[in-house]
Protein backbone atom coordinates (compact mmCIF):
# COMPACT_ATOMS: atom_id res chain seq x y z
CA MET A 1 -0.03 0.18 -0.15
CA LEU A 2 2.52 2.28 0.79
CA ARG A 3 4.66 1.19 -2.44
CA ASN A 4 3.00 3.81 -4.44
CA ALA A 5 2.36 6.31 -1.49
CA PRO A 6 4.11 9.95 -2.46
CA GLU A 7 7.51 10.65 -1.42
CA GLU A 8 6.36 12.61 1.49
CA MET A 9 4.54 9.94 3.01
CA ASN A 10 7.56 7.35 2.72
CA SER A 11 9.54 10.37 4.63
CA LEU A 12 7.09 10.59 7.34
CA ARG A 13 7.23 6.78 8.18
CA ARG A 14 11.06 6.41 7.86
CA THR A 15 10.77 9.64 10.31
CA LEU A 16 8.01 8.00 12.57
CA ALA A 17 9.89 4.87 12.80
CA ALA A 18 13.60 6.64 13.56
CA MET A 19 11.25 8.73 16.97
CA ALA A 20 9.83 5.43 17.55
CA LYS A 21 13.26 3.79 17.66
CA THR A 22 14.72 6.62 19.35
CA LEU A 23 11.74 6.91 22.46
CA ARG A 24 12.53 2.94 22.52
CA GLY A 25 16.06 3.25 23.18
CA ARG A 26 15.48 6.18 25.80
CA GLU A 27 13.13 3.86 27.52
CA THR A 28 15.41 1.23 28.18
CA ARG A 29 17.88 3.48 29.02
CA ILE A 30 15.73 4.90 32.00
CA ALA A 31 14.56 1.49 32.73
CA GLU A 32 18.14 0.09 33.22
CA ALA A 33 19.51 3.85 35.15
CA LEU A 34 16.23 3.28 37.81
CA GLN A 35 16.76 -0.39 38.76
CA GLU A 36 20.83 0.58 39.22
CA GLU A 37 19.52 3.54 41.41
CA ARG A 38 17.33 1.38 43.26
CA ALA A 39 19.87 -1.36 43.63
CA LEU A 40 22.02 1.24 45.17
CA LEU A 41 19.54 2.95 47.62
CA ARG A 42 19.27 -0.57 48.57
CA GLU A 43 23.03 -0.81 49.10
CA VAL A 44 22.67 2.40 50.82
CA HIS A 45 19.92 1.49 52.98
CA HIS A 46 21.48 -2.04 54.06
CA ARG A 47 24.71 0.00 55.05
CA VAL A 48 23.14 2.47 57.26
CA LYS A 49 21.52 0.07 58.87
CA ASN A 50 24.31 -2.27 59.90
CA ASN A 51 25.99 0.85 60.64
CA LEU A 52 23.51 2.09 63.41
CA GLN A 53 23.51 -1.81 64.67
CA MET A 54 27.86 -1.56 65.00
CA VAL A 55 27.08 2.20 67.07
CA ALA A 56 24.63 0.42 69.26
CA SER A 57 26.85 -2.71 70.16
CA ILE A 58 29.28 -0.19 70.75
CA LEU A 59 27.44 1.40 73.23
CA SER A 60 26.23 -2.00 74.79
CA ILE A 61 29.80 -2.97 75.37
CA GLN A 62 30.21 0.47 76.59
CA SER A 63 27.51 0.47 78.62
CA ARG A 64 28.49 -3.11 80.41
CA SER A 65 31.65 -1.84 81.69
CA ALA A 66 30.78 1.46 82.65
CA ALA A 67 32.13 2.86 85.94
CA ASP A 68 28.89 3.43 87.52
CA THR A 69 24.98 2.64 87.25
CA SER A 70 24.78 6.74 85.99
CA GLU A 71 27.34 6.73 83.43
CA ALA A 72 25.77 2.65 82.14
CA ARG A 73 22.44 4.21 82.58
CA GLY A 74 23.16 7.14 80.35
CA LEU A 75 25.21 4.72 77.62
CA ALA A 76 22.38 1.95 77.49
CA ARG A 77 19.83 5.76 76.52
CA ALA A 78 21.85 6.63 74.06
CA LYS A 79 21.78 3.39 73.04
CA ASP A 80 18.16 2.94 73.10
CA ARG A 81 18.48 5.86 70.83
CA VAL A 82 20.46 4.62 68.35
CA GLN A 83 17.94 1.16 68.14
CA LEU A 84 15.18 3.95 67.73
CA LEU A 85 16.58 5.92 64.74
CA ALA A 86 17.52 1.99 63.13
CA LEU A 87 13.69 1.07 63.66
CA ALA A 88 12.65 4.49 62.42
CA HIS A 89 14.87 4.29 59.26
CA ALA A 90 13.65 0.47 58.73
CA ARG A 91 10.10 1.16 59.17
CA ILE A 92 10.64 4.66 56.41
CA TYR A 93 12.53 2.69 53.86
CA SER A 94 11.29 -0.70 53.76
CA SER A 95 8.09 0.15 52.19
CA GLY A 96 10.09 1.71 49.02
CA GLU A 97 7.65 4.80 49.47
CA VAL A 98 10.07 7.52 51.67
CA ARG A 99 6.96 10.27 50.89
CA ASP A 100 4.58 8.88 52.96
CA VAL A 101 5.08 6.90 56.40
CA ALA A 102 2.58 5.00 58.55
CA LEU A 103 3.18 7.23 62.06
CA ASP A 104 0.81 4.61 63.68
CA GLN A 105 2.45 1.65 62.96
CA LEU A 106 5.87 3.35 63.57
CA ALA A 107 4.45 4.40 67.25
CA ALA A 108 3.67 0.68 67.77
CA ASP A 109 6.62 -0.75 66.48
CA VAL A 110 8.73 1.83 68.77
CA ALA A 111 6.61 1.52 72.04
CA ARG A 112 7.05 -2.34 71.59
CA THR A 113 10.75 -2.38 70.74
CA MET A 114 11.35 -0.15 73.87
CA HIS A 115 9.31 -2.27 76.03
CA ALA A 116 10.86 -5.28 75.08
CA ALA A 117 14.62 -3.44 75.48
CA ARG A 118 13.90 -3.25 79.26
CA GLY A 119 13.80 -7.09 79.72
CA ALA A 120 12.80 -8.11 82.89
CA ALA A 121 12.74 -4.95 84.06
CA ALA A 122 9.68 -4.37 82.22
CA SER A 123 8.27 -7.41 82.67
CA ARG A 124 5.33 -6.27 85.15
CA ILE A 125 4.14 -3.79 82.41
CA ASP A 126 1.35 -4.52 80.55
CA LEU A 127 1.81 -2.06 77.32
CA GLN A 128 -1.18 -1.28 75.60
CA MET A 129 -1.90 1.16 72.24
CA ASP A 130 -5.01 2.19 70.99
CA LEU A 131 -3.40 4.14 67.54
CA ALA A 132 -5.57 5.71 64.82
CA PRO A 133 -4.11 5.14 61.22
CA ALA A 134 -1.75 8.66 60.89
CA ARG A 135 0.71 9.65 57.79
CA ALA A 136 3.29 11.93 57.40
CA ASP A 137 6.65 12.38 55.42
CA ALA A 138 10.02 10.91 56.45
CA ASP A 139 11.77 13.90 58.20
CA ARG A 140 8.38 14.15 60.67
CA ALA A 141 8.59 10.46 61.12
CA VAL A 142 11.84 10.25 62.12
CA ALA A 143 10.72 13.59 64.91
CA PHE A 144 7.84 11.44 65.60
CA ALA A 145 9.83 8.35 66.52
CA PHE A 146 12.34 10.18 69.23
CA LEU A 147 9.59 11.66 70.20
CA ILE A 148 7.41 8.31 70.93
CA GLY A 149 10.55 6.76 72.02
CA GLU A 150 11.63 8.87 74.92
CA SER A 151 7.68 9.33 76.02
CA VAL A 152 7.82 5.39 76.28
CA SER A 153 11.14 5.62 78.06
CA ASN A 154 10.32 8.25 80.64
CA ALA A 155 7.35 5.81 81.42
CA LEU A 156 9.25 2.71 81.88
CA ASP A 157 11.50 4.69 83.69
CA ALA A 158 8.54 6.05 85.97
CA ALA A 159 7.28 2.87 86.01
CA GLU A 160 10.33 0.78 87.27
CA HIS A 161 11.27 3.01 90.13
CA ALA A 162 7.97 3.23 91.11
């Protein structure tokens, strides 16, 4: 059908075919770049997680060999904060959707983790949560996680010393 078409039509067909080929090539390069970016992002998150675990372990070791109880308590609180940051980081980046974090789930994770970290000292404390769904961006979620962590930690301290 196009054999007898005017030269302008054949030229237009060739131009459109070349444009389509160019677009397919660009789409392929974009898809490859996106895959590479995702792989790099996973690697960064993995390294952050490992580094936070290492810092928490070092603080734990230091707190066990502290000279007095106030130093040990301070180091243990610093370890709790690093673990809280690791937990917030894991929650934020595990979904792959960094823009929007479920605060209710983050709060529950933080509270349960802080409670469990106290071990036998917190075993007589019944942790109950009634959380409504809430969402926020990653920056606010980290600040929120620290607020919840400090609140739960202070409540546990008060309950342990009561």
